Tab-separated table of C-alpha atoms in Angstrom:
chain	number	residue	atom	x	y	z
X	2	UNK	CA	-3.611	12.440	17.887
X	3	UNK	CA	-5.346	9.962	20.077
X	4	UNK	CA	-4.318	8.511	23.730
X	5	UNK	CA	-0.699	7.309	23.336
X	6	UNK	CA	0.230	4.306	25.321
X	7	UNK	CA	3.758	4.207	26.692
X	8	UNK	CA	4.935	0.809	26.357
X	9	UNK	CA	7.153	0.390	29.565
X	10	UNK	CA	8.234	-3.191	29.130
X	11	UNK	CA	10.311	-4.839	31.552
X	12	UNK	CA	12.468	-7.878	30.777
X	13	UNK	CA	10.754	-11.447	31.345
X	14	UNK	CA	12.505	-14.588	33.141
X	15	UNK	CA	13.775	-17.050	30.869
X	16	UNK	CA	11.740	-20.241	31.087
X	17	UNK	CA	13.244	-23.133	32.489
X	18	UNK	CA	16.575	-21.883	33.125
X	19	UNK	CA	18.525	-23.566	35.475
X	20	UNK	CA	20.605	-20.451	36.545
X	21	UNK	CA	19.248	-17.016	36.036
X	22	UNK	CA	21.432	-14.603	33.938
X	23	UNK	CA	21.754	-11.074	34.555
X	24	UNK	CA	18.746	-10.086	32.652
X	25	UNK	CA	16.553	-12.297	34.466
X	26	UNK	CA	17.670	-10.898	37.882
X	27	UNK	CA	16.930	-7.421	36.575
X	28	UNK	CA	13.566	-8.407	35.607
X	29	UNK	CA	12.933	-10.315	38.905
X	30	UNK	CA	14.111	-7.202	40.892
X	31	UNK	CA	11.914	-4.635	38.824
X	32	UNK	CA	8.616	-6.835	39.338
X	33	UNK	CA	9.413	-6.893	42.981
X	34	UNK	CA	9.852	-3.126	43.176
X	35	UNK	CA	13.552	-3.579	44.212
X	36	UNK	CA	14.665	-0.981	42.236
X	37	UNK	CA	18.397	-0.513	43.583
X	38	UNK	CA	18.937	-4.214	42.434
X	39	UNK	CA	17.741	-3.605	39.139
X	40	UNK	CA	19.460	-0.301	38.803
X	41	UNK	CA	22.870	-1.933	39.724
X	42	UNK	CA	22.312	-4.738	37.150
X	43	UNK	CA	20.883	-2.641	34.453
X	44	UNK	CA	23.470	0.131	34.361
X	45	UNK	CA	26.490	-2.091	33.412
X	46	UNK	CA	24.343	-3.855	31.134
X	47	UNK	CA	23.025	-0.835	29.330
X	48	UNK	CA	26.806	0.604	29.168
X	49	UNK	CA	27.789	-2.230	27.614
X	50	UNK	CA	25.226	-2.192	24.590
X	51	UNK	CA	22.273	-4.263	25.887
X	52	UNK	CA	19.080	-2.949	24.217
X	53	UNK	CA	16.528	-4.407	26.390
X	54	UNK	CA	18.690	-2.872	29.562
X	55	UNK	CA	18.839	0.399	28.055
X	56	UNK	CA	15.147	0.267	27.427
X	57	UNK	CA	14.268	-0.703	31.048
X	58	UNK	CA	17.026	1.905	32.387
X	59	UNK	CA	15.113	4.331	30.384
X	60	UNK	CA	11.776	3.427	31.820
X	61	UNK	CA	13.076	3.936	35.278
X	62	UNK	CA	14.322	7.242	34.623
X	63	UNK	CA	10.946	8.196	33.109
X	64	UNK	CA	9.019	6.502	36.218
X	65	UNK	CA	11.619	7.950	38.781
X	66	UNK	CA	11.976	4.405	39.993
X	67	UNK	CA	15.214	3.857	42.079
X	68	UNK	CA	16.376	6.922	40.497
X	69	UNK	CA	15.164	10.561	40.323
X	70	UNK	CA	12.657	11.038	37.485
X	71	UNK	CA	14.800	12.689	34.707
X	72	UNK	CA	12.938	12.736	31.273
X	73	UNK	CA	16.270	13.828	29.670
X	74	UNK	CA	17.734	10.647	30.743
X	75	UNK	CA	15.094	8.479	29.943
X	76	UNK	CA	15.418	10.112	26.194
X	77	UNK	CA	18.931	9.280	26.447
X	78	UNK	CA	18.580	5.690	27.100
X	79	UNK	CA	15.602	5.165	24.687
X	80	UNK	CA	17.412	6.809	21.774
X	81	UNK	CA	20.544	4.200	22.890
X	82	UNK	CA	18.142	1.395	22.752
X	83	UNK	CA	16.331	2.853	19.341
X	84	UNK	CA	19.459	2.957	17.622
X	85	UNK	CA	20.047	-0.735	18.154
X	86	UNK	CA	16.616	-1.207	16.703
X	87	UNK	CA	14.666	-1.767	19.824
X	88	UNK	CA	10.970	-1.257	18.276
X	89	UNK	CA	9.548	-0.040	21.779
X	90	UNK	CA	12.034	2.204	22.398
X	91	UNK	CA	11.675	3.752	19.039
X	92	UNK	CA	8.070	4.252	19.482
X	93	UNK	CA	8.350	5.939	22.898
X	94	UNK	CA	11.095	8.011	21.581
X	95	UNK	CA	8.434	9.106	18.994
X	96	UNK	CA	6.209	10.048	21.472
X	97	UNK	CA	8.695	11.956	23.712
X	98	UNK	CA	9.471	13.862	20.653
X	99	UNK	CA	5.893	14.398	19.865
X	100	UNK	CA	4.922	15.614	23.423
X	101	UNK	CA	8.149	17.698	23.822
X	102	UNK	CA	9.105	15.639	26.906
X	103	UNK	CA	12.760	15.408	27.409
X	104	UNK	CA	13.561	17.333	24.379
X	105	UNK	CA	12.143	20.235	22.401
X	106	UNK	CA	8.723	19.099	20.470
X	107	UNK	CA	9.922	17.695	17.098
X	108	UNK	CA	7.042	16.484	14.870
X	109	UNK	CA	9.345	15.138	12.279
X	110	UNK	CA	11.632	13.287	14.565
X	111	UNK	CA	8.566	11.805	16.057
X	112	UNK	CA	7.441	10.668	12.973
X	113	UNK	CA	10.961	9.316	11.895
X	114	UNK	CA	10.985	7.266	14.841
X	115	UNK	CA	7.487	6.092	14.506
X	116	UNK	CA	8.301	4.866	10.901
X	117	UNK	CA	11.600	2.948	12.106
X	118	UNK	CA	9.258	1.374	14.857
X	119	UNK	CA	5.977	0.791	12.275
X	120	UNK	CA	8.287	-0.783	9.942
X	121	UNK	CA	9.190	-3.496	12.349
X	122	UNK	CA	5.297	-4.280	12.985
X	123	UNK	CA	4.741	-2.062	15.987
X	124	UNK	CA	1.242	-1.551	15.744
X	125	UNK	CA	0.629	1.622	17.937
X	126	UNK	CA	3.498	3.234	15.652
X	127	UNK	CA	1.702	2.380	12.612
X	128	UNK	CA	-1.696	3.986	14.099
X	129	UNK	CA	0.483	6.902	15.035
X	130	UNK	CA	2.226	7.060	11.655
X	131	UNK	CA	-0.953	7.118	9.787
X	132	UNK	CA	-2.510	9.714	11.845
X	133	UNK	CA	0.418	12.254	11.105
X	134	UNK	CA	0.022	11.523	7.581
X	135	UNK	CA	-3.736	12.119	7.779
X	136	UNK	CA	-2.894	15.370	9.807
X	137	UNK	CA	0.207	16.338	7.687
X	138	UNK	CA	1.859	16.633	11.034
X	139	UNK	CA	5.762	15.853	10.754
X	140	UNK	CA	5.020	14.529	7.214
X	141	UNK	CA	3.348	15.713	4.110
X	142	UNK	CA	-0.421	15.101	4.203
X	143	UNK	CA	-1.175	12.024	2.447
X	144	UNK	CA	-4.327	10.185	2.997
X	145	UNK	CA	-3.187	7.068	0.951
X	146	UNK	CA	-0.109	6.837	3.112
X	147	UNK	CA	-2.417	7.554	6.221
X	148	UNK	CA	-4.685	4.825	5.226
X	149	UNK	CA	-2.137	2.149	4.490
X	150	UNK	CA	-0.342	2.590	8.048
X	151	UNK	CA	-4.241	2.525	9.587
X	152	UNK	CA	-4.721	-0.495	7.748
X	153	UNK	CA	-1.827	-2.296	8.934
X	154	UNK	CA	-2.309	-1.382	12.595
X	155	UNK	CA	-5.869	-2.172	12.299
X	156	UNK	CA	-4.967	-5.799	11.147
X	157	UNK	CA	-3.099	-6.015	14.552
X	158	UNK	CA	-6.252	-5.321	16.500
X	159	UNK	CA	-5.611	-1.424	17.362
X	160	UNK	CA	-9.190	0.084	17.912
X	161	UNK	CA	-8.050	3.494	17.245
X	162	UNK	CA	-6.920	2.609	13.651
X	163	UNK	CA	-9.949	0.672	13.157
X	164	UNK	CA	-12.150	3.485	13.749
X	165	UNK	CA	-9.741	6.004	11.873
X	166	UNK	CA	-9.854	3.608	8.967
X	167	UNK	CA	-13.622	3.564	8.932
X	168	UNK	CA	-14.031	7.140	8.819
X	169	UNK	CA	-11.903	7.345	5.683
X	170	UNK	CA	-13.881	4.579	4.198
X	171	UNK	CA	-16.945	6.453	4.538
X	172	UNK	CA	-15.342	9.691	3.225
X	173	UNK	CA	-13.646	7.672	0.408
X	174	UNK	CA	-10.349	9.278	1.382
X	175	UNK	CA	-7.149	7.303	0.795
X	176	UNK	CA	-9.048	4.526	0.157
X	177	UNK	CA	-12.588	3.934	-2.132
X	178	UNK	CA	-15.480	4.761	-0.256
X	179	UNK	CA	-16.966	1.372	1.000
X	180	UNK	CA	-19.718	1.633	3.597
X	181	UNK	CA	-19.991	-1.949	4.401
X	182	UNK	CA	-15.970	-1.880	4.865
X	183	UNK	CA	-16.537	1.098	7.152
X	184	UNK	CA	-19.425	-0.584	8.898
X	185	UNK	CA	-17.446	-3.519	9.554
X	186	UNK	CA	-14.510	-1.456	11.010
X	187	UNK	CA	-16.375	0.846	13.192
X	188	UNK	CA	-18.272	-2.425	14.686
X	189	UNK	CA	-14.567	-3.797	15.399
X	190	UNK	CA	-13.617	-0.720	17.145
X	191	UNK	CA	-16.812	-0.002	18.810
X	192	UNK	CA	-16.995	-3.623	20.340
X	193	UNK	CA	-13.493	-2.493	21.993
X	194	UNK	CA	-15.414	0.708	23.293
X	195	UNK	CA	-14.233	3.522	21.292
X	196	UNK	CA	-16.938	6.119	22.003
X	197	UNK	CA	-16.375	7.776	18.334
X	198	UNK	CA	-16.571	4.437	16.591
X	199	UNK	CA	-19.898	3.708	18.414
X	200	UNK	CA	-21.317	7.215	17.544
X	201	UNK	CA	-20.239	6.716	13.893
X	202	UNK	CA	-21.695	3.327	13.856
X	203	UNK	CA	-24.976	4.643	15.320
X	204	UNK	CA	-25.054	7.388	12.394
X	205	UNK	CA	-24.818	4.399	10.130
X	206	UNK	CA	-27.514	2.571	11.463
X	207	UNK	CA	-29.761	5.856	11.771
X	208	UNK	CA	-29.193	6.327	7.992
X	209	UNK	CA	-28.815	2.722	6.832
X	210	UNK	CA	-25.388	3.188	5.445
X	211	UNK	CA	-23.350	-0.049	5.079
X	212	UNK	CA	-25.970	-1.673	7.375
X	213	UNK	CA	-29.870	-2.208	7.321
X	214	UNK	CA	-31.617	0.800	8.700
X	215	UNK	CA	-32.180	0.297	12.263
X	216	UNK	CA	-33.277	2.759	14.913
X	217	UNK	CA	-32.960	0.464	17.924
X	218	UNK	CA	-29.208	-0.316	16.914
X	219	UNK	CA	-28.497	3.572	16.500
X	220	UNK	CA	-29.949	3.995	20.067
X	221	UNK	CA	-28.031	1.307	21.456
X	222	UNK	CA	-24.748	2.357	20.218
X	223	UNK	CA	-25.443	6.319	20.836
X	224	UNK	CA	-26.185	5.135	24.263
X	225	UNK	CA	-22.864	3.239	24.505
X	226	UNK	CA	-21.069	6.345	23.505
X	227	UNK	CA	-23.420	8.754	25.347
X	228	UNK	CA	-22.364	6.953	28.638
X	229	UNK	CA	-18.834	7.518	27.915
X	230	UNK	CA	-19.486	11.523	27.937
X	231	UNK	CA	-19.532	11.745	24.045
X	232	UNK	CA	-21.737	15.065	23.636
X	233	UNK	CA	-22.635	14.227	20.008
X	234	UNK	CA	-24.082	11.164	20.916
X	235	UNK	CA	-25.879	12.300	23.695
X	236	UNK	CA	-26.993	15.010	21.470
X	237	UNK	CA	-28.118	12.379	18.947
X	238	UNK	CA	-29.621	10.253	21.650
X	239	UNK	CA	-32.067	12.784	22.887
X	240	UNK	CA	-33.225	13.498	19.143
X	241	UNK	CA	-33.788	10.015	18.735
X	242	UNK	CA	-35.930	9.800	21.831
X	243	UNK	CA	-37.714	12.860	20.876
X	244	UNK	CA	-38.522	12.434	17.489
X	245	UNK	CA	-38.577	8.851	17.019
X	246	UNK	CA	-42.207	7.326	15.854
X	247	UNK	CA	-43.722	4.750	18.005
X	248	UNK	CA	-43.519	3.951	21.803
X	249	UNK	CA	-39.786	4.084	21.855
X	250	UNK	CA	-40.571	7.742	21.769
X	251	UNK	CA	-39.658	9.265	25.294
X	252	UNK	CA	-39.459	12.928	26.094
X	253	UNK	CA	-38.042	12.468	29.541
X	254	UNK	CA	-35.138	10.441	27.984
X	255	UNK	CA	-34.669	13.149	25.419
X	256	UNK	CA	-34.314	15.660	28.078
X	257	UNK	CA	-32.172	13.686	30.073
X	258	UNK	CA	-29.502	13.408	27.264
X	259	UNK	CA	-30.029	16.900	25.875
X	260	UNK	CA	-28.837	18.113	29.271
X	261	UNK	CA	-26.055	16.199	29.584
X	262	UNK	CA	-24.838	17.209	25.943
X	263	UNK	CA	-25.894	20.855	26.648
X	264	UNK	CA	-23.722	20.787	30.122
X	265	UNK	CA	-20.668	20.134	27.837
X	266	UNK	CA	-21.561	23.308	25.536
X	267	UNK	CA	-23.281	21.445	22.476
X	268	UNK	CA	-25.114	24.209	20.967
X	269	UNK	CA	-27.718	22.192	19.307
X	270	UNK	CA	-28.529	20.193	22.576
X	271	UNK	CA	-28.817	23.592	24.438
X	272	UNK	CA	-31.119	24.968	21.549
X	273	UNK	CA	-33.459	21.606	21.783
X	274	UNK	CA	-33.487	21.691	25.428
X	275	UNK	CA	-34.563	25.291	25.488
X	276	UNK	CA	-37.368	24.478	22.741
X	277	UNK	CA	-38.646	21.494	25.059
X	278	UNK	CA	-38.880	23.896	27.876
X	279	UNK	CA	-41.045	26.306	25.320
X	280	UNK	CA	-43.281	23.567	24.517
X	281	UNK	CA	-43.475	21.843	28.064
X	282	UNK	CA	-42.532	18.450	26.660
X	283	UNK	CA	-40.650	15.985	29.126
X	284	UNK	CA	-40.575	19.294	31.459
X	285	UNK	CA	-42.674	21.585	33.062
X	286	UNK	CA	-43.375	24.759	30.489
X	287	UNK	CA	-40.615	27.141	31.840
X	288	UNK	CA	-40.126	29.946	29.273
X	289	UNK	CA	-37.101	31.466	31.700
X	290	UNK	CA	-35.074	28.172	31.218
X	291	UNK	CA	-36.020	28.140	27.562
X	292	UNK	CA	-34.609	31.782	27.480
X	293	UNK	CA	-31.513	30.565	29.162
X	294	UNK	CA	-30.427	27.355	27.070
X	295	UNK	CA	-31.477	29.864	23.742
X	296	UNK	CA	-28.866	32.095	25.113
X	297	UNK	CA	-26.225	29.573	25.763
X	298	UNK	CA	-26.552	28.470	22.187
X	299	UNK	CA	-26.834	31.887	20.761
X	300	UNK	CA	-23.574	32.932	22.158
X	301	UNK	CA	-22.007	30.198	20.393
X	302	UNK	CA	-23.333	31.211	17.111
X	303	UNK	CA	-26.296	28.806	16.581
X	304	UNK	CA	-28.797	30.887	14.243
X	305	UNK	CA	-31.771	29.202	15.341
X	306	UNK	CA	-30.951	30.017	18.738
X	307	UNK	CA	-30.225	33.710	17.740
X	308	UNK	CA	-33.410	33.849	15.929
X	309	UNK	CA	-35.712	32.658	18.963
X	310	UNK	CA	-34.097	34.558	21.553
X	311	UNK	CA	-34.763	37.569	19.429
X	312	UNK	CA	-38.530	36.550	19.322
X	313	UNK	CA	-38.436	36.125	23.296
X	314	UNK	CA	-36.705	39.445	23.873
X	315	UNK	CA	-39.484	41.187	21.454
X	316	UNK	CA	-42.437	39.305	23.279
X	317	UNK	CA	-40.983	39.686	26.814
X	318	UNK	CA	-41.123	35.749	27.122
X	319	UNK	CA	-38.856	34.347	29.674
X	320	UNK	CA	-36.639	37.728	29.770
X	321	UNK	CA	-37.533	41.405	29.980
X	322	UNK	CA	-39.087	43.024	26.856
X	323	UNK	CA	-36.218	44.721	24.826
X	324	UNK	CA	-36.668	45.742	21.381
X	325	UNK	CA	-33.062	46.751	21.233
X	326	UNK	CA	-32.061	43.147	22.352
X	327	UNK	CA	-34.414	41.601	19.931
X	328	UNK	CA	-32.841	43.963	17.029
X	329	UNK	CA	-29.432	42.727	17.913
X	330	UNK	CA	-29.783	39.016	18.015
X	331	UNK	CA	-31.776	39.204	14.556
X	332	UNK	CA	-28.835	41.438	13.296
X	333	UNK	CA	-26.553	38.486	14.271
X	334	UNK	CA	-28.837	35.557	12.531
X	335	UNK	CA	-29.705	37.538	9.678
X	336	UNK	CA	-25.906	38.199	8.902
X	337	UNK	CA	-25.514	34.227	8.813
X	338	UNK	CA	-28.408	34.246	5.945
X	339	UNK	CA	-31.353	33.645	8.097
X	340	UNK	CA	-34.252	35.257	5.953
X	341	UNK	CA	-36.951	35.253	8.733
X	342	UNK	CA	-34.584	36.971	11.135
X	343	UNK	CA	-33.884	39.562	8.336
X	344	UNK	CA	-37.808	39.975	8.079
X	345	UNK	CA	-38.274	40.559	11.817
X	346	UNK	CA	-35.261	43.077	11.905
X	347	UNK	CA	-36.418	45.119	9.212
X	348	UNK	CA	-39.936	44.918	11.020
X	349	UNK	CA	-38.517	46.278	14.533
X	350	UNK	CA	-35.807	48.692	13.063
X	351	UNK	CA	-38.233	51.692	12.625
X	352	UNK	CA	-39.405	51.432	15.909
X	353	UNK	CA	-35.882	52.041	17.546
X	354	UNK	CA	-34.188	55.603	17.969
X	355	UNK	CA	-31.317	56.055	15.897
X	356	UNK	CA	-28.986	55.739	19.021
X	357	UNK	CA	-30.708	52.335	19.826
X	358	UNK	CA	-29.935	51.249	16.185
X	359	UNK	CA	-26.637	52.167	16.184
X	360	UNK	CA	-25.624	50.685	19.564
X	361	UNK	CA	-27.072	47.477	18.749
X	362	UNK	CA	-25.252	47.527	14.980
X	363	UNK	CA	-22.061	48.363	17.072
X	364	UNK	CA	-22.602	45.423	19.329
X	365	UNK	CA	-23.085	42.995	16.387
X	366	UNK	CA	-20.116	44.152	14.589
X	367	UNK	CA	-18.030	43.545	17.731
X	368	UNK	CA	-19.609	40.250	18.830
X	369	UNK	CA	-17.715	36.992	18.459
X	370	UNK	CA	-19.155	33.510	19.401
X	371	UNK	CA	-18.034	32.110	22.676
X	372	UNK	CA	-16.273	28.631	23.148
X	373	UNK	CA	-18.254	26.016	24.589
């Protein structure tokens, strides 16, 4: 579930009214931060069954404005407003059930309230209900239902829904596969600043998928996402700068973006950064730095890094020579099917004592990849 917005709406003044009614006065008091006056007006209105008053009173309890912050009271008044059909109250009630705020977490209740609001064309609720169908959270998993609700939300301009429907169109899940439609949707979301949509659009430009192939556009959109901190785009931007043919190739830019992704734990970026230190591309050649980044990636289970780290231990480059450690890393890499690692493993195995082999094999059996 992406970031869920709270729609804490207040009442607005009635344009041109000769005499303000209580709802207008409450809205004016809320706008001025005069919560005592707003509370004095809203409480009797809420008690008498006024849905907007109940909604605004819930918001005051949620925010602690003029009353002690109280999620249970907020939920109580949102429920009272939601039962009268107030769609924003229904949405906020869904969020509270989803987050376990004011009541135990209940995905089924969340989905029910999102549906009520979605059926009243509440765009954020349509997006959230789409996500719940896509993930099978609170409802049976159903890609067709997910795509239908995403489409309704996307038509109302919700960027996250546009992105989600883009991905489903790329993959042909819930809707027919349609790369051109996917690219159009991702562009809409990308223009609104959704980093993952910018990333997806960049991939489509790199592969000529739904759009003409264009490396410059790929770089442009990866950069947009990378500048928002998306590690996958930082990695891909580094790879483009490292590998692209012609004047755009820039090893210093590749290093910069690989490092940003590597610092976030992106294993492939860590490996590529290590390799650039081995080759001295964009940085002075530094085998210790290479071994450092290979180890980071190897610890996460990246087979290429495990193979390369084993070579460094076998040759004593960047790390002290240690054949037992080399054997250990090649055991791991070969267990993932790497034929070169298996060859190296078998080559050094006879050089180890039975105790060294047993220790390395025990370490390999007990090894688990680290989380970034």
